[in-house]
């Protein structure tokens, strides 16, 4: 890398975790940051200078990243920690006067590239954004994926592609845009009612979508798509063009449309943004982002049904663990495999919604721990197993975490588990007026921990896509906001996870997660109020709960939830499982 940097006159080179669409999760072809640093988490940015190399990641990955870069020349920078510079601060500090910052513009968000350009200009330097240096040194780099695509019929989508296009075009008109380039794979899949498999566990397909008042041009690897998919797109009024042609055709398309083109600097890459004259660009969010976050009646009804099947799989899994641990061999991996088998038995199952996190004991302190065949733990009838998992079904997407007691645990762990549970229940039962955001509500879940000067280094919850990305915006529960993650008011139809936790490095990890649907409550003299409807059904382990730490209301909330779990799932269980579940959901 450094030899190439010297040859090309680059002093600082930046490697984000991204693809041409600025996706959160990326396919194997795009894992350049993991290749060059050895850190394999889903979030992070690498910066390489001629003397130093660093990787920046958030609190979910501090423990994992530290282990993976240990002994290398890569320094870990923990985002948000005191006195830790941001990526941009580090770049500015290390860039000398007149020097060049390099990066691959096709995999850098236009907004971030603008910041880097500003830093270079401060130092009388420049940027080189057509330099994909990783590609030049990465031997046997995986090819771009071209997985099958299928149509998500209206009985599952709830709204036709034509109606979605009409809504988007109306928004473009309001914004004063004559055209719009969509780079987000999640938005394109939602708009077209198509699903694919180009990113592991994210049912999207590599593509760009250019819209005007009349035209819808889809740039994709469509040659291998089934004829029925291409016929469907033709019926919906789409023109198909080769994937890479967007880079050659965008300037002319914008010119022909006239006026302004709406581009989202958070989801359009810098290379594409640079192809359009600045005076033609209208910067803003994709109209489809908020539309897809607000689930329609069909999506909600189907999602509720999907959660019943998913809860059944998780409950059967918990039953298996608690009744068999110690009597038969179990590992983090075999437990995860058993859960996947139970999901695969359920109606409408398509895929996991992300790689299952099955973390035993101290491994659970790593929020996004990943067991491997070479490095995994054996389960014993003691301690706890944290399992964060989910599935894609034809009805919707699930995300659930349970921390399961396998044997004796300390009173200190029970105390922390109960604090996490109290926060989880308080958020699930929040009632709030219209206009309140997840930023406002985040403190409700953290309160029991904050009272003791404790916390967790991540958000409390994220939006969930409908058979799309399991991490969806713009809704979320988090008290920290940024330009990339601004505050968003909660609107009926939004689905957001409720997942507070506590993580003791080297000791244990606790997380309890359900999905919540925002719904209308009563209207008073103070305006319309909203509340949450729980979507997730699986027992919360009472073996880790200290009831005396809970208020009467909190115990009532938990008991009511457990009655719902039993009433919802027991009809699907055999007598032995039903008897077990009745005990696991007993009133406290």
XYZ file of C-alpha atoms in Angstrom:
588
model
C 0.000 0.000 0.000
C 2.649 2.456 1.035
C 4.747 1.774 -2.063
C 1.692 2.522 -4.192
C 0.925 5.642 -2.169
C 4.445 6.939 -2.712
C 4.303 6.177 -6.430
C 1.046 8.094 -6.777
C 1.995 10.970 -4.494
C -0.621 10.173 -1.811
C 0.210 11.015 1.807
C -3.022 9.868 3.509
C -5.330 7.123 2.225
C -8.838 6.547 3.632
C -10.669 3.210 3.414
C -14.333 3.237 4.518
C -16.532 0.183 5.034
C -18.705 0.682 2.006
C -19.715 -0.232 -1.531
C -20.912 1.858 -4.497
C -24.195 2.342 -2.591
C -22.813 3.294 0.833
C -24.474 0.208 2.323
C -24.111 -0.674 5.997
C -23.296 -4.315 5.259
C -21.305 -5.089 2.132
C -20.580 -8.119 -0.018
C -17.244 -9.944 0.030
C -16.006 -7.993 -3.020
C -16.158 -4.730 -1.073
C -14.518 -5.730 2.219
C -11.423 -3.613 1.568
C -11.109 -2.251 5.091
C -11.218 -5.763 6.542
C -8.628 -6.913 4.001
C -6.117 -4.176 4.796
C -6.519 -4.066 8.618
C -7.648 -7.560 9.676
C -10.624 -6.124 11.583
C -13.740 -7.851 10.245
C -16.587 -6.003 12.004
C -19.331 -4.433 9.911
C -18.518 -0.827 10.880
C -15.193 0.962 10.659
C -12.878 3.240 8.707
C -9.174 2.753 8.105
C -6.684 5.568 7.582
C -3.203 4.785 6.289
C -0.344 7.263 6.208
C 3.250 6.673 5.178
C 4.146 6.123 8.839
C 0.956 5.086 10.662
C -2.233 3.068 10.210
C -5.419 3.257 12.251
C -8.916 1.829 12.286
C -11.914 3.611 13.800
C -14.959 1.725 15.048
C -17.817 2.179 17.508
C -18.538 0.654 20.923
C -20.124 -2.500 19.487
C -16.714 -3.595 18.241
C -14.139 -2.275 20.730
C -13.296 -5.710 22.163
C -13.327 -7.534 18.821
C -11.284 -4.888 17.014
C -8.680 -4.745 19.791
C -8.204 -8.505 19.551
C -8.034 -8.562 15.757
C -5.478 -5.758 15.355
C -3.351 -6.776 18.351
C 0.291 -7.276 17.369
C -0.141 -5.523 14.006
C 0.864 -2.061 12.835
C -2.770 -0.946 13.038
C -3.833 1.255 15.961
C -7.433 1.015 17.213
C -9.258 4.332 17.696
C -12.402 3.946 19.810
C -15.040 6.318 18.443
C -16.605 8.535 21.096
C -14.014 7.846 23.780
C -12.342 10.830 25.519
C -9.381 12.353 23.655
C -9.824 10.012 20.680
C -9.637 12.034 17.440
C -12.272 11.520 14.780
C -11.228 10.226 11.384
C -11.394 13.749 9.962
C -9.372 15.227 12.840
C -6.706 12.554 12.391
C -6.509 13.152 8.639
C -6.187 16.901 9.111
C -3.487 16.492 11.757
C -1.396 14.126 9.635
C -1.775 15.833 6.246
C 1.180 18.069 5.442
C 0.938 21.282 3.451
C 0.347 20.665 -0.252
C -0.134 16.914 0.192
C -2.800 14.622 -1.274
C -5.599 12.599 0.348
C -6.539 9.472 -1.599
C -9.628 7.237 -1.570
C -11.885 5.259 -3.875
C -14.619 7.727 -4.783
C -17.006 4.972 -5.828
C -17.041 3.647 -2.239
C -16.996 6.959 -0.369
C -20.195 8.825 0.509
C -20.320 12.176 -1.243
C -20.794 13.933 2.093
C -17.632 12.423 3.569
C -15.660 13.166 0.397
C -16.711 16.802 0.714
C -15.227 16.892 4.235
C -11.964 15.389 2.987
C -11.821 17.923 0.156
C -12.257 20.715 2.703
C -9.341 19.375 4.768
C -7.125 19.149 1.677
C -7.976 22.710 0.650
C -7.084 23.976 4.140
C -3.613 22.535 3.646
C -3.344 23.751 0.030
C -3.470 20.111 -0.988
C -5.820 18.045 -3.127
C -7.791 14.827 -3.202
C -7.330 11.833 -5.501
C -10.643 9.994 -5.503
C -10.121 7.677 -8.453
C -7.484 5.639 -6.664
C -8.654 2.189 -5.572
C -5.309 1.069 -4.208
C -6.732 -1.957 -2.391
C -7.915 -3.403 -5.703
C -4.368 -3.148 -7.039
C -2.879 -5.291 -4.256
C -5.799 -7.655 -3.419
C -5.068 -10.917 -5.187
C -8.019 -13.262 -5.818
C -10.478 -10.570 -4.841
C -14.058 -11.956 -4.815
C -16.111 -11.054 -7.873
C -19.152 -8.793 -7.789
C -22.228 -10.832 -6.846
C -25.119 -11.460 -9.252
C -27.600 -13.491 -7.212
C -31.189 -14.327 -8.250
C -33.929 -11.700 -7.948
C -37.638 -12.296 -7.268
C -40.821 -10.215 -7.168
C -42.374 -9.525 -3.765
C -46.020 -9.705 -4.738
C -48.552 -7.167 -3.485
C -50.055 -9.596 -0.960
C -46.743 -9.197 0.908
C -45.679 -5.675 -0.157
C -49.087 -4.060 0.356
C -48.490 -1.351 -2.271
C -47.766 -1.523 -5.979
C -44.564 -0.215 -7.499
C -46.598 2.175 -9.655
C -48.206 3.715 -6.562
C -44.828 4.055 -4.872
C -43.403 5.786 -7.930
C -46.376 8.169 -8.004
C -45.818 9.082 -4.341
C -42.099 9.664 -4.899
C -42.695 11.791 -7.974
C -45.158 13.932 -6.041
C -42.485 14.505 -3.385
C -39.901 15.375 -6.028
C -42.262 17.986 -7.422
C -42.724 19.494 -3.954
C -38.961 19.666 -3.509
C -38.450 21.295 -6.909
C -36.503 18.370 -8.361
C -36.871 17.320 -11.992
C -34.960 14.041 -11.541
C -33.641 11.821 -8.788
C -30.868 9.243 -8.579
C -31.445 6.567 -5.934
C -28.262 4.848 -4.769
C -29.552 3.078 -1.644
C -30.094 -0.615 -2.370
C -32.758 -0.812 0.346
C -34.782 1.970 -1.251
C -34.491 0.497 -4.724
C -35.667 -2.922 -3.513
C -38.594 -1.280 -1.702
C -39.590 0.896 -4.676
C -39.419 -1.947 -7.216
C -40.923 -4.624 -4.923
C -37.992 -6.835 -5.861
C -35.719 -8.746 -3.537
C -32.325 -10.303 -4.233
C -29.285 -11.718 -2.469
C -26.223 -9.654 -3.393
C -25.350 -8.946 0.263
C -25.317 -11.791 2.757
C -28.598 -11.811 4.737
C -29.704 -8.527 3.130
C -32.134 -9.331 0.274
C -31.110 -6.560 -2.106
C -29.519 -6.455 -5.571
C -26.778 -4.176 -6.905
C -28.479 -1.372 -8.819
C -29.080 2.337 -9.297
C -32.428 3.924 -10.104
C -32.818 7.170 -12.080
C -36.254 8.769 -11.954
C -37.889 11.655 -13.774
C -41.548 12.619 -14.035
C -41.954 10.054 -16.810
C -38.967 7.723 -16.812
C -37.694 5.028 -14.445
C -34.300 3.680 -15.494
C -32.877 0.759 -13.535
C -29.142 0.098 -13.827
C -28.465 -3.504 -12.790
C -26.981 -6.908 -13.695
C -30.338 -7.922 -15.154
C -29.052 -10.323 -17.798
C -29.402 -13.331 -15.479
C -32.752 -12.323 -13.997
C -35.755 -14.591 -14.647
C -37.906 -13.537 -17.586
C -40.889 -13.015 -15.271
C -38.914 -10.385 -13.344
C -37.973 -8.502 -16.494
C -41.559 -8.709 -17.743
C -42.792 -7.376 -14.400
C -40.424 -4.402 -14.591
C -41.527 -3.655 -18.150
C -45.160 -3.673 -16.996
C -44.219 -1.193 -14.258
C -42.606 1.126 -16.821
C -38.913 0.530 -16.086
C -36.131 0.708 -18.637
C -33.234 -1.672 -17.924
C -29.615 -0.616 -18.461
C -26.289 -2.289 -17.549
C -25.130 -1.642 -13.984
C -21.905 0.244 -14.784
C -23.573 2.384 -17.460
C -24.823 4.776 -14.782
C -21.345 6.292 -14.543
C -21.294 7.031 -18.290
C -24.915 8.096 -18.667
C -25.705 10.126 -15.535
C -24.525 13.551 -16.802
C -26.584 13.224 -19.985
C -29.646 11.904 -18.120
C -29.573 14.903 -15.760
C -29.077 17.291 -18.656
C -32.028 15.858 -20.581
C -34.297 16.027 -17.514
C -33.361 19.687 -17.010
C -33.601 21.588 -13.747
C -32.343 20.010 -10.542
C -31.481 16.409 -9.697
C -32.111 15.252 -6.114
C -29.057 13.477 -4.694
C -28.580 12.223 -1.150
C -24.922 12.838 -0.149
C -25.253 10.074 2.452
C -26.158 7.355 -0.055
C -24.719 8.624 -3.356
C -21.022 7.965 -3.802
C -18.540 10.746 -4.433
C -17.674 9.582 -7.940
C -21.299 9.821 -9.094
C -21.798 13.180 -7.364
C -18.727 14.559 -9.144
C -20.251 13.769 -12.536
C -23.006 16.354 -12.078
C -22.498 20.131 -12.060
C -22.952 21.594 -8.591
C -25.583 24.052 -9.835
C -27.729 21.121 -11.007
C -27.675 19.303 -7.648
C -30.392 19.511 -5.022
C -29.092 17.770 -1.898
C -31.579 15.989 0.357
C -32.865 12.685 1.705
C -34.449 10.136 -0.591
C -38.253 10.535 -0.282
C -38.524 6.733 -0.163
C -36.475 6.530 3.066
C -39.299 7.753 5.288
C -41.958 6.035 3.176
C -40.457 2.576 3.643
C -39.907 3.173 7.373
C -43.669 3.636 7.855
C -45.071 0.153 7.288
C -48.459 -0.137 5.578
C -51.344 -2.212 6.972
C -50.403 -5.278 4.918
C -46.766 -5.135 6.003
C -47.782 -4.752 9.661
C -50.255 -7.654 9.550
C -47.732 -9.918 7.822
C -44.947 -8.871 10.215
C -47.090 -9.742 13.246
C -47.633 -13.235 11.805
C -43.913 -13.638 10.994
C -43.048 -12.800 14.604
C -45.304 -15.560 15.885
C -43.446 -18.140 13.808
C -40.080 -16.621 14.726
C -40.978 -16.547 18.419
C -41.957 -20.196 18.169
C -38.522 -21.067 16.745
C -36.712 -19.077 19.462
C -38.845 -20.565 22.242
C -38.213 -24.130 21.051
C -34.521 -23.235 20.987
C -34.540 -21.920 24.565
C -36.388 -25.046 25.699
C -33.770 -27.234 24.046
C -30.895 -25.343 25.647
C -32.241 -25.242 29.173
C -33.330 -28.883 29.222
C -30.280 -30.418 27.518
C -27.217 -28.361 28.473
C -24.778 -30.582 30.356
C -26.385 -33.804 29.132
C -25.206 -33.536 25.524
C -22.290 -31.705 23.849
C -23.069 -28.103 22.907
C -21.034 -25.232 21.555
C -21.832 -21.683 20.543
C -21.913 -22.895 16.936
C -24.057 -25.997 17.466
C -26.544 -23.881 19.450
C -26.703 -21.342 16.629
C -27.183 -24.135 14.081
C -30.040 -25.619 16.131
C -31.809 -22.242 16.200
C -31.401 -21.861 12.438
C -32.920 -25.319 11.910
C -35.956 -24.315 13.975
C -36.374 -21.157 11.894
C -36.060 -23.065 8.633
C -39.076 -25.161 9.719
C -41.324 -22.104 9.891
C -43.761 -21.089 7.102
C -42.436 -18.441 4.716
C -38.841 -18.536 5.995
C -36.386 -17.049 3.502
C -33.061 -16.459 5.274
C -31.456 -15.250 8.472
C -31.652 -11.475 8.774
C -28.016 -11.346 9.953
C -25.325 -13.718 11.154
C -26.472 -15.084 14.509
C -24.525 -13.874 17.531
C -24.196 -16.850 19.873
C -21.907 -15.733 22.685
C -21.211 -17.658 25.886
C -19.785 -16.192 29.073
C -17.156 -13.520 28.518
C -17.646 -13.674 24.740
C -21.000 -11.941 25.229
C -19.160 -8.796 26.338
C -18.346 -8.323 22.635
C -21.588 -6.879 21.262
C -21.077 -8.273 17.772
C -19.088 -11.371 18.660
C -18.797 -14.047 15.990
C -17.953 -17.652 16.829
C -15.822 -19.473 14.251
C -14.917 -23.147 13.758
C -11.408 -22.267 14.914
C -12.416 -20.153 17.900
C -15.607 -20.859 19.831
C -16.731 -21.787 23.330
C -18.230 -25.019 24.656
C -21.436 -24.560 26.654
C -21.681 -25.839 30.219
C -24.503 -25.889 32.813
C -23.335 -22.598 34.283
C -23.324 -18.948 33.267
C -25.297 -17.414 30.393
C -25.547 -17.608 26.608
C -26.461 -14.400 24.751
C -28.153 -15.065 21.405
C -28.947 -12.163 19.068
C -30.652 -13.458 15.929
C -33.379 -12.902 13.398
C -34.972 -14.069 10.201
C -36.437 -12.869 6.925
C -39.859 -14.307 6.173
C -42.237 -13.551 3.319
C -44.220 -11.706 5.983
C -41.429 -9.563 7.382
C -38.106 -9.314 9.207
C -37.360 -10.211 12.826
C -34.618 -9.302 15.294
C -34.614 -10.719 18.825
C -32.068 -11.124 21.624
C -32.365 -13.333 24.664
C -29.745 -13.863 27.362
C -30.326 -17.412 28.583
C -29.267 -18.779 31.976
C -27.626 -22.207 31.608
C -26.708 -22.699 35.281
C -25.596 -20.868 38.419
C -24.871 -17.124 38.061
C -23.840 -14.566 40.664
C -26.169 -12.139 42.399
C -24.192 -9.321 40.765
C -25.064 -10.647 37.299
C -28.705 -11.037 38.348
C -28.680 -7.435 39.522
C -27.365 -6.193 36.173
C -29.801 -8.404 34.260
C -32.698 -6.966 36.255
C -31.528 -3.392 35.596
C -31.442 -4.117 31.859
C -34.900 -5.699 32.056
C -36.315 -2.674 33.903
C -35.037 -0.362 31.138
C -36.407 -2.659 28.452
C -39.872 -2.732 30.033
C -39.985 1.007 30.687
C -39.262 1.845 27.054
C -41.750 -0.739 25.764
C -44.505 0.934 27.819
C -43.661 4.549 27.007
C -46.525 6.847 26.003
C -45.618 10.105 24.314
C -47.095 12.982 22.276
C -46.784 13.332 18.514
C -43.432 14.867 17.576
C -41.354 12.936 20.103
C -38.302 11.180 18.684
C -36.279 8.131 19.654
C -33.669 10.577 20.897
C -36.151 11.804 23.506
C -37.050 8.272 24.649
C -33.579 6.712 24.780
C -32.975 7.848 28.364
C -35.989 5.841 29.565
C -34.185 2.583 28.791
C -30.833 3.760 30.127
C -32.242 5.254 33.336
C -31.783 2.230 35.641
C -28.135 1.967 34.561
C -27.476 5.720 34.531
C -28.695 5.890 38.133
C -25.613 3.817 39.042
C -23.206 5.622 36.710
C -23.314 2.748 34.194
C -24.153 2.588 30.492
C -23.719 0.674 27.216
C -21.752 1.922 24.207
C -24.385 1.694 21.476
C -27.868 2.834 20.639
C -30.863 1.323 22.394
C -32.694 0.412 19.211
C -32.867 0.721 15.434
C -35.520 0.658 12.760
C -36.165 -2.670 11.033
C -36.668 -3.008 7.286
C -39.471 -5.032 5.716
C -37.629 -8.019 4.223
C -34.700 -5.619 3.761
C -31.887 -4.428 6.015
C -32.363 -5.375 9.636
C -30.851 -1.988 10.601
C -33.097 0.635 8.996
C -33.388 4.374 9.480
C -34.360 7.037 10.058
C -36.098 5.951 13.309
C -33.928 4.811 16.212
C -33.491 5.013 19.977
C -30.190 6.802 20.616
C -29.253 9.905 22.547
C -26.276 10.770 20.358
C -27.213 12.339 17.027
C -24.990 13.214 14.071
C -25.438 14.550 10.552
C -25.573 10.927 9.399
C -27.997 9.951 12.188
C -30.240 12.946 12.906
C -33.171 12.880 15.294
C -36.380 11.521 13.719
C -39.844 11.776 15.214
C -41.651 8.491 15.709
C -44.651 7.889 13.437
C -47.275 5.134 13.598
C -46.176 2.257 11.396
C -42.498 2.539 12.318
C -40.901 -0.586 13.807
C -37.978 -0.068 16.183
C -36.046 -2.497 18.376
C -35.901 -2.124 22.163
C -32.551 -3.621 23.179
C -30.766 -2.157 26.207
C -27.841 -4.149 27.557
C -24.840 -4.253 29.831
C -21.374 -5.562 28.956
C -18.586 -6.334 31.416
C -15.398 -6.835 29.408
C -13.827 -10.175 30.235
C -16.878 -11.163 32.261
C -20.310 -11.355 30.651
C -22.830 -9.610 28.421
C -26.565 -9.045 28.782
C -29.066 -7.897 26.163
C -32.855 -8.217 25.945
C -34.435 -7.253 22.621
C -37.966 -7.078 21.244
C -39.374 -5.204 18.252
C -41.888 -2.424 18.907
C -44.513 -1.023 16.525
C -45.446 2.644 16.995
C -49.258 2.967 17.165
C -51.780 5.655 18.046
C -52.933 6.038 21.653
C -55.558 8.521 22.854
C -55.965 12.118 21.788
C -56.168 14.643 24.633
C -56.238 18.398 25.068
C -52.441 18.204 24.688
C -52.632 16.548 21.296
C -52.320 13.069 19.777
C -50.435 10.519 21.859
C -48.576 7.428 20.640
C -47.431 4.212 22.289
C -45.853 0.892 21.332
C -47.286 -2.492 20.426
C -44.949 -5.373 21.147
C -44.281 -7.634 18.153
C -41.863 -10.178 19.648
C -42.967 -13.262 21.578
C -40.447 -15.388 23.495
C -39.860 -15.872 27.233
C -37.478 -13.598 29.117
C -35.386 -15.735 31.463
C -36.766 -15.402 34.995
C -33.806 -17.345 36.393
C -31.776 -14.115 36.127
C -34.410 -11.764 37.572
C -34.419 -10.300 41.098
C -38.127 -9.452 41.550
C -37.485 -7.372 44.687
C -35.563 -4.868 42.529
C -38.633 -4.256 40.380
C -41.587 -2.006 41.074
C -45.115 -3.406 41.191
C -45.786 -1.854 37.790
C -42.645 -3.388 36.259
C -43.561 -6.837 37.583
C -47.077 -6.411 36.210
C -45.664 -5.433 32.804
C -43.465 -8.541 32.749
C -46.250 -10.833 33.916
C -48.636 -9.434 31.300
C -45.995 -9.903 28.581
C -45.390 -13.488 29.654
C -49.119 -14.257 29.600
C -49.171 -12.967 26.012
C -46.172 -15.148 25.154
C -47.868 -18.240 26.549
C -51.255 -17.526 24.978
C -49.681 -16.783 21.586
C -47.242 -19.687 21.351
C -48.716 -22.541 23.387
C -51.167 -23.654 20.651
C -48.160 -24.535 18.475
C -46.251 -26.539 21.134
C -46.407 -30.179 22.199
C -47.476 -31.044 25.738
C -43.939 -31.216 27.126
C -42.953 -27.852 25.624
C -46.252 -26.305 26.731
C -45.718 -27.403 30.339
C -42.179 -26.017 30.268
C -43.332 -22.679 28.790
C -46.044 -22.360 31.423
C -43.357 -22.472 34.109
C -40.973 -20.150 32.209
C -43.741 -17.532 31.916
C -45.000 -17.878 35.511
C -46.089 -14.744 37.332
C -43.554 -13.149 39.670
